[in-house]
Short mmCIF file of C-alpha atoms in Angstrom, two decimals:
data_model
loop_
_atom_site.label_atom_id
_atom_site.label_comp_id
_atom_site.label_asym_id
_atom_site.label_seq_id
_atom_site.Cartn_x
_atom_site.Cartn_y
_atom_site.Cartn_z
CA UNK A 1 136.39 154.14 106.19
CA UNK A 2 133.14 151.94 106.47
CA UNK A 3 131.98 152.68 102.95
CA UNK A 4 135.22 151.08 102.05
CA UNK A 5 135.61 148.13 104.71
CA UNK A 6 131.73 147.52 103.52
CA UNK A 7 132.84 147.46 99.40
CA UNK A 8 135.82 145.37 100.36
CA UNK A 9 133.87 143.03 102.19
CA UNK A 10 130.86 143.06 99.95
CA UNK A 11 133.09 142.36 96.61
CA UNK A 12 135.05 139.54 98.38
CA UNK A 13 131.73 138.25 99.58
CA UNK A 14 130.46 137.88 96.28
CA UNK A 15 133.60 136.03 94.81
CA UNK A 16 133.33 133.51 97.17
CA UNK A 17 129.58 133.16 96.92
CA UNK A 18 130.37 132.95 93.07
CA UNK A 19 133.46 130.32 93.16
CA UNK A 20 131.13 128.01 95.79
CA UNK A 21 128.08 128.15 93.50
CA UNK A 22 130.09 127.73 89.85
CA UNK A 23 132.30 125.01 91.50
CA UNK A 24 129.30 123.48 93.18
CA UNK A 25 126.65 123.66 90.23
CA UNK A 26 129.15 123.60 87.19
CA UNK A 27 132.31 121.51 88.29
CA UNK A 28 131.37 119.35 91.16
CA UNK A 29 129.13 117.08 89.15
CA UNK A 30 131.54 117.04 86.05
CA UNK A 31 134.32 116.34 88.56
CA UNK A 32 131.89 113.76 90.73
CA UNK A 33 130.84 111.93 87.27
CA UNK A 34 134.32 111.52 85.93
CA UNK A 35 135.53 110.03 88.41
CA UNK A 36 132.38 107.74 89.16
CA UNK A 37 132.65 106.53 85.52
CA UNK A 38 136.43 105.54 86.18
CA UNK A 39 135.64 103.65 88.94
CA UNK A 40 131.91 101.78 88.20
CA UNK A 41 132.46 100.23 84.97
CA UNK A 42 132.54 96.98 84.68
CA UNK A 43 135.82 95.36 83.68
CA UNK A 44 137.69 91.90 83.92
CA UNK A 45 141.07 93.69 84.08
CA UNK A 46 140.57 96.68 86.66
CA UNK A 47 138.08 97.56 89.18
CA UNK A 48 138.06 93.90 90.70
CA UNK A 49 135.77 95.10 93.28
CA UNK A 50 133.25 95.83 90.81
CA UNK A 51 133.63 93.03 88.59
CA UNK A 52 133.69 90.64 91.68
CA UNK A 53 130.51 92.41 92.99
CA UNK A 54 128.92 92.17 89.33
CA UNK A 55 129.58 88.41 88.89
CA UNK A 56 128.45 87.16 92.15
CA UNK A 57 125.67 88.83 94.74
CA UNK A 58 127.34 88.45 98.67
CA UNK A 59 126.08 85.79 100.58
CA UNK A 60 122.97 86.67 102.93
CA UNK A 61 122.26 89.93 100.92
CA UNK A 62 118.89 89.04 99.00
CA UNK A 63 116.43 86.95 100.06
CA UNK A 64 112.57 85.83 99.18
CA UNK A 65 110.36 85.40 101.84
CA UNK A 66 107.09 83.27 100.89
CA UNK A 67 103.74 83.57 102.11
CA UNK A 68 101.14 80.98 101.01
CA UNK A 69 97.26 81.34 100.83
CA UNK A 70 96.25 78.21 101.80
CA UNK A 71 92.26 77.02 102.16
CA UNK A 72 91.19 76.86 105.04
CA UNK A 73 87.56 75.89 104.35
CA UNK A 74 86.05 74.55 101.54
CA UNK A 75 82.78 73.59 102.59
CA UNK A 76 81.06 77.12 101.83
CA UNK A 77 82.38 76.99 98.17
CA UNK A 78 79.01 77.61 96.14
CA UNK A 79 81.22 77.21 92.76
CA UNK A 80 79.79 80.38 91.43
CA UNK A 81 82.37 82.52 92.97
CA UNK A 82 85.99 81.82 94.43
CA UNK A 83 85.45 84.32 97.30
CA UNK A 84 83.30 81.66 98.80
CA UNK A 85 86.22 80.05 99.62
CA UNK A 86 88.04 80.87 102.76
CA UNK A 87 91.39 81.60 102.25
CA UNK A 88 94.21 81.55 104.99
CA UNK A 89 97.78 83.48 104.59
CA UNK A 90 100.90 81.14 106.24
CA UNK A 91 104.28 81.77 106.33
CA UNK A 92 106.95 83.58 105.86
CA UNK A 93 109.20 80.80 104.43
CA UNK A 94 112.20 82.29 103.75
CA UNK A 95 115.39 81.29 101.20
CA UNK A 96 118.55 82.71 100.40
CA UNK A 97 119.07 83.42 97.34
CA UNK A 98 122.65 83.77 95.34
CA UNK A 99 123.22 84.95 91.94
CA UNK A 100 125.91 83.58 90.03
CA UNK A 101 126.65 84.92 86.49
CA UNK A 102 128.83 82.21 84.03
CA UNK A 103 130.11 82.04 80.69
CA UNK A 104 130.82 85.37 81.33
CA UNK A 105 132.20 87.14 77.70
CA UNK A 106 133.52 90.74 76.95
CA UNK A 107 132.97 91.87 73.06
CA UNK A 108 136.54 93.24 71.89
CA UNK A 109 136.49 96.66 72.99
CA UNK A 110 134.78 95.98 76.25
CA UNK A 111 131.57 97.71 76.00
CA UNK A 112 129.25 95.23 76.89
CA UNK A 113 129.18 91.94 78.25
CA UNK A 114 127.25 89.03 77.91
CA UNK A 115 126.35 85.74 80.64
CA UNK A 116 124.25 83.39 81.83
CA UNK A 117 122.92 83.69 85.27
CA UNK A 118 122.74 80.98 88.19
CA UNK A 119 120.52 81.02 91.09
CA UNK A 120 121.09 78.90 94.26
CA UNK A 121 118.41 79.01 97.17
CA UNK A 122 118.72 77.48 100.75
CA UNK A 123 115.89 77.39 103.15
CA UNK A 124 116.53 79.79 105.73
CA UNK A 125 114.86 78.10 109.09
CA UNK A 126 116.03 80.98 111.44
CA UNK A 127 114.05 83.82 109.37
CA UNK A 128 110.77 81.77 108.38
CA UNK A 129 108.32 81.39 110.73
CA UNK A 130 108.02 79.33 114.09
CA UNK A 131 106.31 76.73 112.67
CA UNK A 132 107.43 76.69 108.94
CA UNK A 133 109.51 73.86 107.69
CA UNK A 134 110.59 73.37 104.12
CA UNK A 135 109.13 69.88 103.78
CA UNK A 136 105.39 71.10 104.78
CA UNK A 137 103.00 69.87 102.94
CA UNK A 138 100.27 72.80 102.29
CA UNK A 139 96.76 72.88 100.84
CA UNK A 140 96.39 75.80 97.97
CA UNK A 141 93.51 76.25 95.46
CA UNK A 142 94.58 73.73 92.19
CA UNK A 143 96.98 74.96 89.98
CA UNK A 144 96.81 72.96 87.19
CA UNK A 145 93.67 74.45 86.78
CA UNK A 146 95.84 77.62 85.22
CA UNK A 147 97.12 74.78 82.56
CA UNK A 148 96.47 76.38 79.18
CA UNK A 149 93.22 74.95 78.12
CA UNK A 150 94.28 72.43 75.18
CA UNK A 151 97.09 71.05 77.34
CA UNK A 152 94.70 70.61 80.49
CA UNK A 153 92.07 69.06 78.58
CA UNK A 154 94.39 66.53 76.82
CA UNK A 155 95.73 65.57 79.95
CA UNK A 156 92.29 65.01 81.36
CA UNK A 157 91.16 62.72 78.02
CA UNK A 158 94.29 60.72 78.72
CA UNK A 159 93.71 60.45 82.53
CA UNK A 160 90.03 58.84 81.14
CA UNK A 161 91.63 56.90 78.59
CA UNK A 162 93.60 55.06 81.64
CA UNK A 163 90.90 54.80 84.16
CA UNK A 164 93.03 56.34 86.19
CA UNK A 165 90.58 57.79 89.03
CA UNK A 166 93.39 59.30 91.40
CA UNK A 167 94.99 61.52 88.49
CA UNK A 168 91.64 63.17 86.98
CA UNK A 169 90.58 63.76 90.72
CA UNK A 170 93.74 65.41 91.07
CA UNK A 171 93.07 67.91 87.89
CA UNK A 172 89.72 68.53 88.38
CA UNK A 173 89.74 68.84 92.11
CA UNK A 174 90.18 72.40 93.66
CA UNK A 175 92.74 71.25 95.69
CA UNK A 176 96.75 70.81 95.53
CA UNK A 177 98.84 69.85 97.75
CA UNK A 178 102.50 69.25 97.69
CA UNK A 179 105.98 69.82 99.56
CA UNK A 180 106.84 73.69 100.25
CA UNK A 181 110.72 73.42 98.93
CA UNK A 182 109.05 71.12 95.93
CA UNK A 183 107.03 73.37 95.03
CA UNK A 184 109.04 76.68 94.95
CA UNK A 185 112.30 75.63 94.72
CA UNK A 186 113.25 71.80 93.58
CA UNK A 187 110.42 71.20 91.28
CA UNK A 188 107.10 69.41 91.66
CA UNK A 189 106.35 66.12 90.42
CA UNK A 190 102.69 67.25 89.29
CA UNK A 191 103.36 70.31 87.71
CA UNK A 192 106.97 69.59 86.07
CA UNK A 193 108.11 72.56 87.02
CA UNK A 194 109.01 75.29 90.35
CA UNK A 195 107.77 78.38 90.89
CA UNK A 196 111.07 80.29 91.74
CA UNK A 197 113.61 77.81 91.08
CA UNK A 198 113.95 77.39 87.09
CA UNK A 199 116.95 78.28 85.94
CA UNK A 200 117.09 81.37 83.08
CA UNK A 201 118.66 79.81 80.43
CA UNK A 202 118.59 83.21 78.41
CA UNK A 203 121.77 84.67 77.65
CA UNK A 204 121.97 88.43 79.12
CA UNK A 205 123.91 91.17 77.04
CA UNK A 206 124.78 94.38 79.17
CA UNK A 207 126.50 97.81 78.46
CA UNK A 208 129.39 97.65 80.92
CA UNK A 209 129.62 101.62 80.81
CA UNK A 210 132.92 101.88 80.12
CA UNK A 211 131.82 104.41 76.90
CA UNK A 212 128.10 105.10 78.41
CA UNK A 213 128.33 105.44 81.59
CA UNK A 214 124.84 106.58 82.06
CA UNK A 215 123.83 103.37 80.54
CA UNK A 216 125.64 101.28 83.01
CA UNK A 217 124.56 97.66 83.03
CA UNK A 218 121.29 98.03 80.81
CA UNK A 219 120.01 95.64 78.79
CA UNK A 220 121.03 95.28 75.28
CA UNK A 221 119.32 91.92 74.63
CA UNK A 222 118.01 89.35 76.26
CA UNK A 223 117.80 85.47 75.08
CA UNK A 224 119.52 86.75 71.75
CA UNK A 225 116.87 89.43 71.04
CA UNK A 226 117.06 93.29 71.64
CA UNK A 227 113.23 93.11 71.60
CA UNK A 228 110.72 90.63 73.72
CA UNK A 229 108.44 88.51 72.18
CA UNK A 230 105.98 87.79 74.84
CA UNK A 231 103.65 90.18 74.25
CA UNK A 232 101.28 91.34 71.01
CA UNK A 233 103.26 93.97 68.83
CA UNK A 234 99.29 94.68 66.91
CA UNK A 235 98.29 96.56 70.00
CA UNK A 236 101.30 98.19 70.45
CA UNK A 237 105.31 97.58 70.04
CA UNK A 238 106.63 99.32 73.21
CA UNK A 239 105.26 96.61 75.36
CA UNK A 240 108.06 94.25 74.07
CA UNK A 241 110.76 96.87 74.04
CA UNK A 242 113.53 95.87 76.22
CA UNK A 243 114.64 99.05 78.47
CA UNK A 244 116.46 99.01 82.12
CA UNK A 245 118.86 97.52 84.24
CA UNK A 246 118.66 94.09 86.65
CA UNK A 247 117.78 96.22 89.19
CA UNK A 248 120.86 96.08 91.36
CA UNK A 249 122.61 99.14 89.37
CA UNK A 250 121.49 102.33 87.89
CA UNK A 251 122.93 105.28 85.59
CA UNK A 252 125.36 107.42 88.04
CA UNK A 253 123.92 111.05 88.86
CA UNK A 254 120.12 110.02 89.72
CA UNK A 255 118.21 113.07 90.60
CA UNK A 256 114.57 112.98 91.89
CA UNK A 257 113.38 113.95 88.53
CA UNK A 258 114.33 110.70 87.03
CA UNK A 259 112.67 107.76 85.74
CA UNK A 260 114.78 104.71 85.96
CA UNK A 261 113.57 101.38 84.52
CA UNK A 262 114.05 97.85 85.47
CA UNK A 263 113.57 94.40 83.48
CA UNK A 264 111.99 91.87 85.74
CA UNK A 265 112.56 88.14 83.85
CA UNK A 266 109.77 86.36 86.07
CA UNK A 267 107.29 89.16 84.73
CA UNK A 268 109.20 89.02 81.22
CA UNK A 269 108.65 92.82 81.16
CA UNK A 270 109.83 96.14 81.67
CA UNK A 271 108.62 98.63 84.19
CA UNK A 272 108.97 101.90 85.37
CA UNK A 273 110.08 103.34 88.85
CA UNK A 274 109.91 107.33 89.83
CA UNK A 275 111.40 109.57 92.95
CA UNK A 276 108.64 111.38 95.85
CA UNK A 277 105.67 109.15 96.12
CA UNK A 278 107.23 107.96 99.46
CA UNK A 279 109.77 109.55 101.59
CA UNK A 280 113.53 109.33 101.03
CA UNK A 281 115.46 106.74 103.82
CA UNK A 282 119.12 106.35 104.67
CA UNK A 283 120.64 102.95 104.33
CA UNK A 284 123.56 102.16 106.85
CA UNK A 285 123.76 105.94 107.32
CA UNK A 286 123.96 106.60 103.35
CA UNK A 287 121.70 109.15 101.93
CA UNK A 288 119.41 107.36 99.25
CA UNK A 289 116.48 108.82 96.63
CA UNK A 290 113.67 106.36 96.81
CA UNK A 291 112.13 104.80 93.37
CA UNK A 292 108.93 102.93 93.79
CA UNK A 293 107.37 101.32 90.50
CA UNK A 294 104.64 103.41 89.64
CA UNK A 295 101.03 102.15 89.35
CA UNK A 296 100.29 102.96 85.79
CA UNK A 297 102.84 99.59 85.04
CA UNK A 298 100.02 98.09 86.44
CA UNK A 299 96.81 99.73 85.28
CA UNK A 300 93.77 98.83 82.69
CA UNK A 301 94.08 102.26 79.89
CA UNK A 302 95.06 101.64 76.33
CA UNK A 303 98.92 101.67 77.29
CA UNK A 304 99.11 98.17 78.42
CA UNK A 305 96.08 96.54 76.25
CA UNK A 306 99.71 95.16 74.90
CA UNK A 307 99.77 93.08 77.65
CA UNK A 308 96.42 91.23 77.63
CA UNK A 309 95.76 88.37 76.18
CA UNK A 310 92.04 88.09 76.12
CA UNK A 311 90.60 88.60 72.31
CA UNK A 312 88.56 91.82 73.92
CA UNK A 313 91.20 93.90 76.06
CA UNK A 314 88.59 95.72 78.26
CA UNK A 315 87.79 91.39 79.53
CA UNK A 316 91.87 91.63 81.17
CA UNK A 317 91.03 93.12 84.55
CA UNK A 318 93.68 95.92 85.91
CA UNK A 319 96.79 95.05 88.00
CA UNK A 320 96.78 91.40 86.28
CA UNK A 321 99.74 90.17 84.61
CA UNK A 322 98.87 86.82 82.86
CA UNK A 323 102.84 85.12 82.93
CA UNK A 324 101.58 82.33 80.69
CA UNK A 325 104.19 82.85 78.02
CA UNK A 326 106.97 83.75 80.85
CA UNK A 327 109.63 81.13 81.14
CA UNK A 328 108.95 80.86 84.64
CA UNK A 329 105.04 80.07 84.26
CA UNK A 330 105.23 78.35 80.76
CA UNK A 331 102.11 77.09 79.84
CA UNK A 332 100.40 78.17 82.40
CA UNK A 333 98.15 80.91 83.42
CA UNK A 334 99.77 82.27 86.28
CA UNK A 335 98.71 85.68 87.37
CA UNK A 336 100.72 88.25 88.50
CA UNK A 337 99.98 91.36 90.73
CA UNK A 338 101.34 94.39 93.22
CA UNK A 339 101.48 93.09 96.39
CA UNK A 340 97.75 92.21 98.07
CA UNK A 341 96.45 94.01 95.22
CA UNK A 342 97.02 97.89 96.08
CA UNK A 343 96.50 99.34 92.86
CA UNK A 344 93.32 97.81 92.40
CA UNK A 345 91.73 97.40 96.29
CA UNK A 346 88.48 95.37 93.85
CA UNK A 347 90.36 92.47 93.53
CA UNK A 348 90.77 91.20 97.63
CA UNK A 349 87.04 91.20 97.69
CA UNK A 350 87.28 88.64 93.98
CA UNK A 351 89.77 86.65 95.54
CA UNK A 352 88.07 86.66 99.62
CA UNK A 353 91.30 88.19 100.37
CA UNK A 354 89.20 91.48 101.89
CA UNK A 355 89.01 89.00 104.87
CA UNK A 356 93.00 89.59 105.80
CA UNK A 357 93.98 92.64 104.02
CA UNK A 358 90.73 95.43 104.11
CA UNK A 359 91.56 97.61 101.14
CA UNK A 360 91.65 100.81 102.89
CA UNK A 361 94.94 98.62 104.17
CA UNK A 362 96.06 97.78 101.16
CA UNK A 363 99.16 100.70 99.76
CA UNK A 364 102.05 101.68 98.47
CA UNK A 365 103.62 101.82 101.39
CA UNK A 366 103.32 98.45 102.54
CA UNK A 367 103.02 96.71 99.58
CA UNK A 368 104.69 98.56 97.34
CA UNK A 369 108.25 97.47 94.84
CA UNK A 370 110.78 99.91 96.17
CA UNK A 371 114.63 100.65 95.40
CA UNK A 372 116.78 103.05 97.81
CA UNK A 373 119.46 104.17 95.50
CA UNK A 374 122.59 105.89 96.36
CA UNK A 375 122.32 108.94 93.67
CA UNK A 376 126.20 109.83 92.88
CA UNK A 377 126.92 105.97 92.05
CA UNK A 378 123.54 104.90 91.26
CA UNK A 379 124.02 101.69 93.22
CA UNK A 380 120.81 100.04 94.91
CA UNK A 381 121.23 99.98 98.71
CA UNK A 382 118.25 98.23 99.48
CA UNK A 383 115.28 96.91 97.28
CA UNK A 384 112.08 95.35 98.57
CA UNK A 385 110.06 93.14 95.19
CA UNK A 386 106.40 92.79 96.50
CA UNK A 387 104.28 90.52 93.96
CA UNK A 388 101.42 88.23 94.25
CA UNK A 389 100.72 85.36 91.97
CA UNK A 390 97.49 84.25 91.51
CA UNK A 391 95.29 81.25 89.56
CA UNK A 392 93.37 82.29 86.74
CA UNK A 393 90.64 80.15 87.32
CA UNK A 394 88.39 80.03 83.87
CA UNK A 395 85.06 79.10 83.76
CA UNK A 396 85.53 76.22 81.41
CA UNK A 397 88.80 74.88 82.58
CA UNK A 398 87.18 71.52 84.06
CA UNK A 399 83.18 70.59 84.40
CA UNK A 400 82.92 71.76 88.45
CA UNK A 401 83.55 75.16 87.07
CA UNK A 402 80.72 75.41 84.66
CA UNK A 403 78.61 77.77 86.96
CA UNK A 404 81.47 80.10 87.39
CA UNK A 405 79.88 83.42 87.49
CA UNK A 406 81.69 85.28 85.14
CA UNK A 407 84.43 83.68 81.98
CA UNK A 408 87.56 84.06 84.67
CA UNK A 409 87.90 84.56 88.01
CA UNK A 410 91.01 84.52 90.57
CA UNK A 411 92.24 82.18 93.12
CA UNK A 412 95.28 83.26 95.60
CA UNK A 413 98.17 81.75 95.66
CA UNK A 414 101.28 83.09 96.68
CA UNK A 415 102.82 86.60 98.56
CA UNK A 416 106.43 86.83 97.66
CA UNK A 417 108.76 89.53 98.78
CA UNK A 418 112.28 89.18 97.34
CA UNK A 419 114.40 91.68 99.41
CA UNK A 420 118.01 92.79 99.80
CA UNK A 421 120.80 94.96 101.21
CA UNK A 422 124.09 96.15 100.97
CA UNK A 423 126.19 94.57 103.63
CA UNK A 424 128.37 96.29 105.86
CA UNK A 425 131.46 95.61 104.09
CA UNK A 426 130.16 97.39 101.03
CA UNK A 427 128.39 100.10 102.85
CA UNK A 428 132.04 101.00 104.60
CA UNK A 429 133.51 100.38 101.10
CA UNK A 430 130.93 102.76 99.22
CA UNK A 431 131.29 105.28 102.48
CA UNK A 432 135.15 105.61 101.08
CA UNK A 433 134.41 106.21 97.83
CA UNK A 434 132.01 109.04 98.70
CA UNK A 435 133.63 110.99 101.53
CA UNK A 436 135.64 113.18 98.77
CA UNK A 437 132.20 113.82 97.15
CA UNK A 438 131.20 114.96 100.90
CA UNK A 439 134.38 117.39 101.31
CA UNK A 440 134.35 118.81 98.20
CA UNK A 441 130.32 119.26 98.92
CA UNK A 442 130.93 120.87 102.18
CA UNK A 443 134.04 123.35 101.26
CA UNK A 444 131.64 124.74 97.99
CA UNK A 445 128.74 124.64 100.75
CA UNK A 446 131.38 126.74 102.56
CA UNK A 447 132.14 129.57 100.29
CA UNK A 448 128.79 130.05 99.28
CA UNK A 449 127.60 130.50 103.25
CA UNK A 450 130.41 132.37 104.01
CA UNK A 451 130.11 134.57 100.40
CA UNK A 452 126.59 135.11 101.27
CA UNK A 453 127.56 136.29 105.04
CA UNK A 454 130.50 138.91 104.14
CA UNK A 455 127.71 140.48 101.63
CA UNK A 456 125.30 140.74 104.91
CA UNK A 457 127.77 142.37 106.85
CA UNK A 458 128.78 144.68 104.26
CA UNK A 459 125.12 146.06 103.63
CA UNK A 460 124.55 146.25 107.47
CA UNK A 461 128.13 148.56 107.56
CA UNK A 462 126.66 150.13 104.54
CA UNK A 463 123.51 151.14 106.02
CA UNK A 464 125.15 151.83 109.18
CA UNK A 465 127.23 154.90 107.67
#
């Protein structure tokens, strides 16, 4: 009687261990990918949530927050080396930004989509700090000594020409000063230009996914290219090879294994993020995998020599981006950096930033670009974009500089973090959409457990005889 209660139990056992596994590992994900790619392409006739999501980012969800390095002291400046010069870190001044994509155009068969997109930004006086007002006038290291050299020094000849004292004191000072909002938003006077508020007058071409789902909303071209041009194709092609998404949506079925890309317009590049260099968070009680760019975007090895633009690529010091050909920083020499620097601690003690950040402070996990990505949907929950920009300060750029201690050096400038999160409405929403993922999950789960326990029980009766 037991050796047959103990076969019965041990064969039904293993059929529903079997059924849980095979519908777990083999249909659940077909099932679970089907139906995401029904739902997450992007469409003007169907999904309106999507395509309503897709044209225009929900007030209050992304935000910069600004942190100047003004100078404090100038006195001690021995112009030999810019860490001489005491630096002080103010702020947060924080905007709102929205995103608003127009001219919006579907090619015939709907497989990609093409736009221009808008960015709005209002000071946000609740969020920045005590003391931090939009119209603040602050005191940074000169800018327009990043001009690119032919420009600065025709602008200097013509500043001579006119006798006009006040303007060359102004470019070959080491000191600027101008409005906050002016500056970063509105445009400056001095500069003709803002540092986050030029609008991207590239057209964007997407794949809306509706064929490729796993390419949902990556880049086809950008500006009316499929490749960059920023960057020197002689030392190697794949740094102007346009790859990723915009960040705010990935392929559908993200494992930990996977390395996602993104295409980041201010850095007019393409970088790489991967899973398990820091610990996996829940956003709004959603499981996420967390993607953090990965250092070697960032590094000085024969990968990114593509990048520099120095004659001798071993002069372009790791973990600096020179944006000079960038729309954003067009014509000038704007550098660009992980956040205070944490992939390469050298350069706080270059700038005199070692003073508020030690490096042994300096990591990934503070400073670090992150993305917390819901897996099945591959839609970003919450993303935190930590940069610095920096002067490139060369040795030549006006006659003060001429005892510069080495060809370039690096003045601090500006900590930006640009930040964002699902709201609640579409964390409920997305909660929906996933609970039948979560059932199905938990009655597989189910069979397997309970498969697994019937075959215990039948080899303790077994044994028992």
């Amino acid at each position: 009687m037991k050796f047959k209660l103990a076969i019965t139990l041990g064969l039904i056992g293993l059929v529903s261990m079997s059924i849980g596994l095979a519908m777990w590992l083999g249909f659940m994900p077909k099932l679970v990918h089907n139906r995401i790619a029904n739902e997450l392409y992007i469409s003007n006739t169907s999904n309106g949530d999507i395509f309503d999501t897709f044209r225009t980012t929900p007030n209050g969800t992304i935000r910069y927050s600004i942190y100047f390095f003004v100078i404090d002291d100038l006195t001690k400046f021995d112009l030999m080396n810019i860490n001489t010069i005491k630096f002080k870190e103010i702020g947060p001044y924080v905007f709102d930004e929205i995103k608003i994509k127009e001219q919006i155009e579907f090619n015939a068969d709907g497989t990609n989509v093409s736009y221009l997109e808008r960015r709005k930004f209002e000071f946000n006086q609740k969020l920045s700090c005590e003391k931090c007002h939009r119209n603040d006038e602050i005191t940074v290291y000169n800018i327009i000594h990043a001009m690119e050299q032919e420009q600065l020094d025709q602008t200097i000849k013509m500043a001579i020409a006119a006798k006009d004292d006040e303007l060359l004191n102004s470019l070959t000072g080491f000191i600027y000063k101008d409005e906050v909002e002016k500056l970063l938003i509105t445009g400056s006077e001095n500069l003709g230009k803002s540092i986050l508020g030029e609008q991207d007058l590239n057209k964007c071409v997407i794949n809306t996914g509706k064929e490729e789902i796993d390419r949902l909303t990556e880049f086809l071209s950008y500006g009316d290219k499929s490749r960059l041009t920023y960057w020197d194709d002689s030392r190697g092609k794949h740094c102007n090879t346009l790859l990723g998404t915009d960040a705010r949506q990935f392929k559908p079925g993200l494992t930990k294994d996977d390395k996602i890309w993104v295409f980041e317009p201010m850095l007019c590049r393409s970088l790489y993020a991967v899973n398990e260099i820091l610990p996996n968070e829940d956003v709004k009680d959603i499981p996420t995998l967390r993607f953090v760019i990965h250092h070697n975007n960032f590094d000085r090895n024969i990968m990114n020599e593509c990048y520099c633009y120095e004659k001798d690529p071993r002069e372009c010091m790791g973990s600096l981006l020179n944006l000079k050909k960038c729309d954003s920083s067009s014509g000038f020499e704007i550098m660009a950096s992980p956040g205070f620097f944490y992939t390469n601690t050298k350069l706080l003690n270059i700038t005199g930033l070692d003073r508020i950040v030690k490096p042994e402070q300096a990591t990934v996990d503070d400073y670090g670009t992150i993305f917390d990505i819901e897996p099945h949907t591959g839609i970003l929950l919450r993303g935190e974009k930590r940069l610095m920009l920096s002067v490139k300060v060369r040795k030549h750029a006006v006659p003060k500089l001429a005892k510069l201690s080495s060809e370039y050096q690096i003045a601090p400038f500006i900590y930006l973090i640009e930040s964002g999160e699902i709201d609640d409405e579409n964390a409920d929403r997305l909660k929906e959409k996933l609970k039948p993922i979560k059932i199905l999950r938990g009655v597989f789960i189910g069979l397997t457990v309970i498969g697994c326990a019937m075959i215990l029980i039948s080899i303790i009766i077994f044994a028992s005889r």
